[in-house]
GROMACS .gro file of C-alpha atoms in nm:
model
  336
    1UNK     CA    1   1.887  -3.351  -2.086
    2UNK     CA    2   1.912  -3.027  -2.231
    3UNK     CA    3   1.630  -2.720  -2.215
    4UNK     CA    4   1.573  -2.426  -2.485
    5UNK     CA    5   1.455  -2.097  -2.410
    6UNK     CA    6   1.322  -1.762  -2.598
    7UNK     CA    7   1.526  -1.591  -2.308
    8UNK     CA    8   1.869  -1.717  -2.273
    9UNK     CA    9   2.156  -1.592  -2.042
   10UNK     CA   10   2.244  -1.239  -2.110
   11UNK     CA   11   2.632  -1.045  -2.056
   12UNK     CA   12   2.580  -0.688  -1.888
   13UNK     CA   13   2.754  -0.529  -2.140
   14UNK     CA   14   2.497  -0.694  -2.439
   15UNK     CA   15   2.215  -0.558  -2.166
   16UNK     CA   16   2.373  -0.215  -2.222
   17UNK     CA   17   2.436  -0.244  -2.625
   18UNK     CA   18   2.080  -0.329  -2.671
   19UNK     CA   19   2.005  -0.049  -2.471
   20UNK     CA   20   2.185   0.164  -2.685
   21UNK     CA   21   2.051   0.015  -2.975
   22UNK     CA   22   1.703   0.120  -2.861
   23UNK     CA   23   1.838   0.499  -2.854
   24UNK     CA   24   1.915   0.516  -2.499
   25UNK     CA   25   2.228   0.746  -2.407
   26UNK     CA   26   2.458   0.588  -2.132
   27UNK     CA   27   2.699   0.809  -2.038
   28UNK     CA   28   2.901   0.609  -1.740
   29UNK     CA   29   2.881   0.252  -1.859
   30UNK     CA   30   3.062   0.096  -1.587
   31UNK     CA   31   2.791   0.291  -1.299
   32UNK     CA   32   2.556   0.132  -1.533
   33UNK     CA   33   2.682  -0.211  -1.504
   34UNK     CA   34   2.689  -0.187  -1.135
   35UNK     CA   35   2.320  -0.098  -1.118
   36UNK     CA   36   2.223  -0.414  -1.370
   37UNK     CA   37   2.454  -0.615  -1.197
   38UNK     CA   38   2.336  -0.489  -0.864
   39UNK     CA   39   1.949  -0.474  -0.870
   40UNK     CA   40   1.891  -0.668  -1.239
   41UNK     CA   41   1.764  -0.588  -1.564
   42UNK     CA   42   1.394  -0.701  -1.551
   43UNK     CA   43   1.336  -0.462  -1.212
   44UNK     CA   44   1.513  -0.169  -1.416
   45UNK     CA   45   1.427  -0.180  -1.702
   46UNK     CA   46   1.153  -0.380  -1.775
   47UNK     CA   47   1.022  -0.189  -1.487
   48UNK     CA   48   1.046   0.117  -1.562
   49UNK     CA   49   1.071   0.169  -1.919
   50UNK     CA   50   0.736   0.282  -2.014
   51UNK     CA   51   0.665   0.633  -1.949
   52UNK     CA   52   1.062   0.667  -2.204
   53UNK     CA   53   0.942   0.462  -2.471
   54UNK     CA   54   0.816   0.584  -2.819
   55UNK     CA   55   0.483   0.549  -2.851
   56UNK     CA   56   0.273   0.544  -3.156
   57UNK     CA   57  -0.125   0.724  -3.216
   58UNK     CA   58  -0.257   0.479  -3.027
   59UNK     CA   59  -0.033   0.484  -2.710
   60UNK     CA   60   0.122   0.173  -2.775
   61UNK     CA   61   0.466   0.106  -2.773
   62UNK     CA   62   0.663   0.084  -3.123
   63UNK     CA   63   0.770  -0.234  -3.210
   64UNK     CA   64   1.032  -0.322  -3.199
   65UNK     CA   65   1.089  -0.073  -2.894
   66UNK     CA   66   1.288   0.244  -2.912
   67UNK     CA   67   1.366   0.498  -2.607
   68UNK     CA   68   1.218   0.865  -2.697
   69UNK     CA   69   1.511   1.113  -2.789
   70UNK     CA   70   1.742   1.199  -2.494
   71UNK     CA   71   1.690   0.913  -2.275
   72UNK     CA   72   1.971   0.861  -2.079
   73UNK     CA   73   2.017   0.551  -1.855
   74UNK     CA   74   1.992   0.787  -1.513
   75UNK     CA   75   1.631   0.855  -1.623
   76UNK     CA   76   1.553   0.501  -1.560
   77UNK     CA   77   1.701   0.438  -1.278
   78UNK     CA   78   1.629   0.760  -1.142
   79UNK     CA   79   1.210   0.656  -1.154
   80UNK     CA   80   1.290   0.328  -1.059
   81UNK     CA   81   1.473   0.498  -0.748
   82UNK     CA   82   1.150   0.752  -0.707
   83UNK     CA   83   0.919   0.465  -0.686
   84UNK     CA   84   1.139   0.267  -0.435
   85UNK     CA   85   1.173   0.631  -0.226
   86UNK     CA   86   0.816   0.663  -0.266
   87UNK     CA   87   0.713   0.324  -0.183
   88UNK     CA   88   0.880   0.354   0.176
   89UNK     CA   89   0.750   0.679   0.266
   90UNK     CA   90   0.397   0.569   0.245
   91UNK     CA   91   0.460   0.222   0.363
   92UNK     CA   92   0.538   0.376   0.676
   93UNK     CA   93   0.208   0.559   0.727
   94UNK     CA   94  -0.008   0.208   0.580
   95UNK     CA   95   0.197   0.024   0.913
   96UNK     CA   96   0.026   0.292   1.114
   97UNK     CA   97  -0.273   0.265   0.963
   98UNK     CA   98  -0.267  -0.147   0.982
   99UNK     CA   99  -0.154  -0.081   1.409
  100UNK     CA  100  -0.442   0.142   1.503
  101UNK     CA  101  -0.685  -0.108   1.287
  102UNK     CA  102  -0.512  -0.400   1.512
  103UNK     CA  103  -0.527  -0.217   1.842
  104UNK     CA  104  -0.860  -0.134   1.784
  105UNK     CA  105  -1.038  -0.442   1.656
  106UNK     CA  106  -0.856  -0.647   1.953
  107UNK     CA  107  -0.993  -0.382   2.220
  108UNK     CA  108  -1.336  -0.412   2.085
  109UNK     CA  109  -1.337  -0.752   2.037
  110UNK     CA  110  -1.184  -0.860   2.422
  111UNK     CA  111  -1.344  -0.596   2.562
  112UNK     CA  112  -1.733  -0.745   2.482
  113UNK     CA  113  -1.574  -1.146   2.450
  114UNK     CA  114  -1.304  -1.118   2.768
  115UNK     CA  115  -1.287  -1.532   2.775
  116UNK     CA  116  -0.977  -1.680   2.728
  117UNK     CA  117  -0.936  -1.771   2.346
  118UNK     CA  118  -1.303  -1.637   2.250
  119UNK     CA  119  -1.190  -1.525   1.899
  120UNK     CA  120  -1.204  -1.910   1.831
  121UNK     CA  121  -1.559  -1.912   1.881
  122UNK     CA  122  -1.776  -1.904   1.587
  123UNK     CA  123  -2.053  -1.791   1.779
  124UNK     CA  124  -1.874  -1.487   1.858
  125UNK     CA  125  -1.854  -1.327   1.521
  126UNK     CA  126  -2.139  -1.207   1.243
  127UNK     CA  127  -2.442  -1.503   1.196
  128UNK     CA  128  -2.513  -1.284   0.887
  129UNK     CA  129  -2.508  -1.613   0.591
  130UNK     CA  130  -2.309  -1.351   0.399
  131UNK     CA  131  -2.026  -1.344   0.616
  132UNK     CA  132  -1.991  -1.688   0.664
  133UNK     CA  133  -1.679  -1.755   0.454
  134UNK     CA  134  -1.516  -1.455   0.614
  135UNK     CA  135  -1.591  -1.614   0.973
  136UNK     CA  136  -1.452  -1.946   0.809
  137UNK     CA  137  -1.170  -1.807   0.709
  138UNK     CA  138  -1.102  -1.550   0.970
  139UNK     CA  139  -1.097  -1.869   1.246
  140UNK     CA  140  -0.892  -2.080   1.002
  141UNK     CA  141  -0.618  -1.781   1.016
  142UNK     CA  142  -0.619  -1.750   1.402
  143UNK     CA  143  -0.561  -2.140   1.499
  144UNK     CA  144  -0.286  -2.127   1.226
  145UNK     CA  145  -0.129  -1.805   1.359
  146UNK     CA  146  -0.212  -1.950   1.726
  147UNK     CA  147  -0.037  -2.317   1.641
  148UNK     CA  148   0.276  -2.190   1.452
  149UNK     CA  149   0.304  -1.957   1.682
  150UNK     CA  150   0.359  -2.111   2.013
  151UNK     CA  151   0.573  -2.374   1.849
  152UNK     CA  152   0.887  -2.391   2.115
  153UNK     CA  153   1.161  -2.426   1.837
  154UNK     CA  154   0.930  -2.195   1.567
  155UNK     CA  155   0.735  -1.986   1.720
  156UNK     CA  156   0.657  -1.643   1.831
  157UNK     CA  157   0.893  -1.552   2.173
  158UNK     CA  158   0.511  -1.325   2.295
  159UNK     CA  159   0.311  -1.638   2.223
  160UNK     CA  160   0.468  -1.881   2.329
  161UNK     CA  161   0.536  -1.674   2.709
  162UNK     CA  162   0.203  -1.593   2.758
  163UNK     CA  163   0.117  -1.987   2.642
  164UNK     CA  164   0.406  -2.028   2.886
  165UNK     CA  165   0.291  -1.765   3.191
  166UNK     CA  166  -0.005  -1.741   3.160
  167UNK     CA  167  -0.236  -2.013   2.972
  168UNK     CA  168  -0.393  -1.880   2.695
  169UNK     CA  169  -0.284  -1.608   2.421
  170UNK     CA  170  -0.518  -1.295   2.450
  171UNK     CA  171  -0.602  -1.149   2.066
  172UNK     CA  172  -0.430  -0.835   2.117
  173UNK     CA  173  -0.109  -1.107   2.150
  174UNK     CA  174  -0.223  -1.284   1.831
  175UNK     CA  175  -0.290  -1.029   1.617
  176UNK     CA  176  -0.010  -0.834   1.586
  177UNK     CA  177   0.127  -1.172   1.412
  178UNK     CA  178  -0.141  -1.128   1.124
  179UNK     CA  179  -0.056  -0.991   0.794
  180UNK     CA  180  -0.335  -0.707   0.683
  181UNK     CA  181  -0.496  -0.914   0.476
  182UNK     CA  182  -0.552  -1.127   0.759
  183UNK     CA  183  -0.656  -0.842   0.975
  184UNK     CA  184  -0.929  -0.744   0.696
  185UNK     CA  185  -1.105  -1.067   0.706
  186UNK     CA  186  -1.121  -1.028   1.075
  187UNK     CA  187  -1.297  -0.718   1.062
  188UNK     CA  188  -1.549  -0.895   0.789
  189UNK     CA  189  -1.624  -1.146   1.040
  190UNK     CA  190  -1.689  -0.933   1.352
  191UNK     CA  191  -2.102  -0.879   1.444
  192UNK     CA  192  -2.270  -0.537   1.304
  193UNK     CA  193  -2.261  -0.385   1.714
  194UNK     CA  194  -1.866  -0.464   1.656
  195UNK     CA  195  -1.818  -0.317   1.322
  196UNK     CA  196  -1.994  -0.038   1.458
  197UNK     CA  197  -1.765   0.040   1.751
  198UNK     CA  198  -1.445   0.005   1.596
  199UNK     CA  199  -1.566   0.258   1.320
  200UNK     CA  200  -1.697   0.471   1.591
  201UNK     CA  201  -1.326   0.476   1.750
  202UNK     CA  202  -1.128   0.597   1.409
  203UNK     CA  203  -1.470   0.860   1.374
  204UNK     CA  204  -1.361   1.004   1.762
  205UNK     CA  205  -0.992   1.022   1.623
  206UNK     CA  206  -1.098   1.156   1.288
  207UNK     CA  207  -1.286   1.397   1.432
  208UNK     CA  208  -1.017   1.512   1.723
  209UNK     CA  209  -0.734   1.563   1.507
  210UNK     CA  210  -0.895   1.740   1.171
  211UNK     CA  211  -1.165   1.941   1.366
  212UNK     CA  212  -1.433   1.789   1.176
  213UNK     CA  213  -1.802   1.691   1.233
  214UNK     CA  214  -1.812   1.399   0.992
  215UNK     CA  215  -1.854   1.080   1.057
  216UNK     CA  216  -1.654   0.700   0.931
  217UNK     CA  217  -1.938   0.422   0.897
  218UNK     CA  218  -1.847   0.102   0.843
  219UNK     CA  219  -1.878   0.063   0.472
  220UNK     CA  220  -1.622   0.336   0.495
  221UNK     CA  221  -1.405   0.214   0.677
  222UNK     CA  222  -1.411  -0.134   0.514
  223UNK     CA  223  -1.349   0.035   0.145
  224UNK     CA  224  -1.044   0.193   0.358
  225UNK     CA  225  -0.954  -0.148   0.470
  226UNK     CA  226  -0.941  -0.293   0.117
  227UNK     CA  227  -0.771  -0.035  -0.075
  228UNK     CA  228  -0.496  -0.026   0.233
  229UNK     CA  229  -0.423  -0.390   0.241
  230UNK     CA  230  -0.393  -0.399  -0.132
  231UNK     CA  231  -0.161  -0.146  -0.176
  232UNK     CA  232   0.038  -0.269   0.162
  233UNK     CA  233   0.077  -0.609  -0.114
  234UNK     CA  234   0.244  -0.415  -0.321
  235UNK     CA  235   0.496  -0.268  -0.094
  236UNK     CA  236   0.509  -0.602   0.049
  237UNK     CA  237   0.635  -0.763  -0.245
  238UNK     CA  238   0.854  -0.473  -0.371
  239UNK     CA  239   0.612  -0.449  -0.705
  240UNK     CA  240   0.601  -0.105  -0.913
  241UNK     CA  241   0.430   0.157  -0.662
  242UNK     CA  242   0.405   0.472  -0.853
  243UNK     CA  243   0.113   0.376  -1.120
  244UNK     CA  244  -0.024   0.080  -0.939
  245UNK     CA  245  -0.429   0.103  -0.941
  246UNK     CA  246  -0.703  -0.113  -0.806
  247UNK     CA  247  -0.885  -0.332  -1.039
  248UNK     CA  248  -1.164  -0.369  -0.705
  249UNK     CA  249  -1.443  -0.093  -0.691
  250UNK     CA  250  -1.510   0.084  -0.433
  251UNK     CA  251  -1.792   0.373  -0.379
  252UNK     CA  252  -1.553   0.649  -0.411
  253UNK     CA  253  -1.837   0.911  -0.395
  254UNK     CA  254  -1.886   0.835  -0.063
  255UNK     CA  255  -1.595   1.022   0.029
  256UNK     CA  256  -1.618   1.347  -0.174
  257UNK     CA  257  -1.754   1.462   0.178
  258UNK     CA  258  -1.463   1.502   0.383
  259UNK     CA  259  -1.270   1.702   0.105
  260UNK     CA  260  -1.281   2.057  -0.018
  261UNK     CA  261  -1.206   1.998  -0.372
  262UNK     CA  262  -1.035   1.666  -0.441
  263UNK     CA  263  -1.101   1.535  -0.818
  264UNK     CA  264  -1.073   1.230  -0.753
  265UNK     CA  265  -1.423   1.148  -0.555
  266UNK     CA  266  -1.558   1.356  -0.831
  267UNK     CA  267  -1.481   1.098  -1.084
  268UNK     CA  268  -1.701   0.770  -1.030
  269UNK     CA  269  -1.492   0.614  -1.368
  270UNK     CA  270  -1.136   0.714  -1.258
  271UNK     CA  271  -0.897   0.439  -1.076
  272UNK     CA  272  -0.831   0.404  -0.718
  273UNK     CA  273  -0.469   0.535  -0.808
  274UNK     CA  274  -0.183   0.622  -0.514
  275UNK     CA  275  -0.377   0.969  -0.545
  276UNK     CA  276  -0.637   0.796  -0.386
  277UNK     CA  277  -0.478   0.630  -0.184
  278UNK     CA  278  -0.320   0.915  -0.018
  279UNK     CA  279  -0.661   1.118   0.052
  280UNK     CA  280  -0.834   0.848   0.172
  281UNK     CA  281  -0.512   0.830   0.461
  282UNK     CA  282  -0.600   1.139   0.589
  283UNK     CA  283  -0.902   0.972   0.773
  284UNK     CA  284  -0.688   0.676   0.932
  285UNK     CA  285  -0.395   0.939   1.024
  286UNK     CA  286  -0.310   1.274   1.274
  287UNK     CA  287  -0.301   1.574   1.098
  288UNK     CA  288   0.045   1.587   1.177
  289UNK     CA  289   0.136   1.221   1.009
  290UNK     CA  290  -0.070   1.331   0.750
  291UNK     CA  291   0.146   1.639   0.656
  292UNK     CA  292   0.438   1.493   0.745
  293UNK     CA  293   0.400   1.189   0.467
  294UNK     CA  294   0.221   1.465   0.195
  295UNK     CA  295   0.611   1.659   0.235
  296UNK     CA  296   0.784   1.366   0.222
  297UNK     CA  297   0.605   1.300  -0.082
  298UNK     CA  298   0.641   1.637  -0.217
  299UNK     CA  299   1.068   1.657  -0.137
  300UNK     CA  300   1.062   1.311  -0.380
  301UNK     CA  301   0.911   1.481  -0.617
  302UNK     CA  302   1.115   1.791  -0.666
  303UNK     CA  303   1.417   1.638  -0.603
  304UNK     CA  304   1.360   1.357  -0.887
  305UNK     CA  305   1.207   1.659  -1.123
  306UNK     CA  306   1.586   1.791  -1.127
  307UNK     CA  307   1.693   1.431  -1.220
  308UNK     CA  308   1.481   1.366  -1.509
  309UNK     CA  309   1.579   1.509  -1.867
  310UNK     CA  310   1.320   1.327  -2.105
  311UNK     CA  311   1.040   1.335  -1.946
  312UNK     CA  312   0.902   1.592  -1.708
  313UNK     CA  313   0.793   1.512  -1.389
  314UNK     CA  314   0.452   1.603  -1.479
  315UNK     CA  315   0.401   1.280  -1.686
  316UNK     CA  316   0.517   1.062  -1.366
  317UNK     CA  317   0.248   1.265  -1.176
  318UNK     CA  318  -0.014   1.186  -1.463
  319UNK     CA  319   0.051   0.837  -1.401
  320UNK     CA  320   0.005   0.812  -1.033
  321UNK     CA  321  -0.279   0.988  -1.066
  322UNK     CA  322  -0.197   1.353  -0.930
  323UNK     CA  323  -0.259   1.691  -1.021
  324UNK     CA  324   0.044   1.812  -1.165
  325UNK     CA  325  -0.027   2.173  -0.999
  326UNK     CA  326  -0.040   2.245  -0.665
  327UNK     CA  327  -0.182   1.876  -0.524
  328UNK     CA  328  -0.150   1.941  -0.228
  329UNK     CA  329  -0.394   2.140  -0.197
  330UNK     CA  330  -0.658   1.894  -0.342
  331UNK     CA  331  -0.640   1.697  -0.047
  332UNK     CA  332  -0.761   1.949   0.166
  333UNK     CA  333  -0.990   1.816   0.439
  334UNK     CA  334  -1.287   2.033   0.560
  335UNK     CA  335  -1.307   2.103   0.948
  336UNK     CA  336  -1.487   2.349   1.135
   0.00000   0.00000   0.00000
């Protein structure tokens, strides 16, 4: 049987020739060939070519595609590497938030419902009809994780240990096997009293580390979880990160009270982009952690600026939602 395709196999040399015909300069053919072999054309070129393409008056890429003057292969690969490193930096701090969220929820839930496997009992969750779908999804998630985790051949050692040595698996053990998305369902399933306790714990932590009098409420924490989870998914799948923005709407105006002068939360039409995520992480990180994250991002921006020849870093920052000038000052948090 034979198959036809409009995307046939293309050799590395043919790929490079096509790029040259579109106006890209390739200084080192052997290097470019190795980059495409080890990272593939789709990931590097198709993923990061857009800022380097010539556009028409409406901002659409010309057909056929042509690169702007002086675009080099190294330019595109620099943006690819910048995005990878940026994703790794931010992921590290998303994981800190995720870990704290798991710890606080499991502590507060178990304190209120200390009986073994109380997290599998539907009566221990919200009885609001609007939360029923989340509650059922959460119970399904927890049951599946528990059953898979205690499988003696393929399960999780921590869960198997608790089953064998302690006869039951506490929530603070099981919660470590949950994804961020599953944690979101767990939080959404909690009754209002527990949601307020979790939000209170985050508020106290925020006030302590930022010398602030502001209080993070349940609605704000829910929005933070939604934003962090969606960006976390992009990281988990190694997708393009620097210009990602949410289609999901959140009440951004709620967050303007936390910042001295942050343009993200004044423009209600502006999508929730990477600058918004970075801003919001201030609410769930210590001042030291937040400073370390923004310092690492700024260092990466400065390093990449020297390597981008055909476009300035300002164009990349704009696609990230970052103010080009003194972006770190725009995320300054209010404190007393």
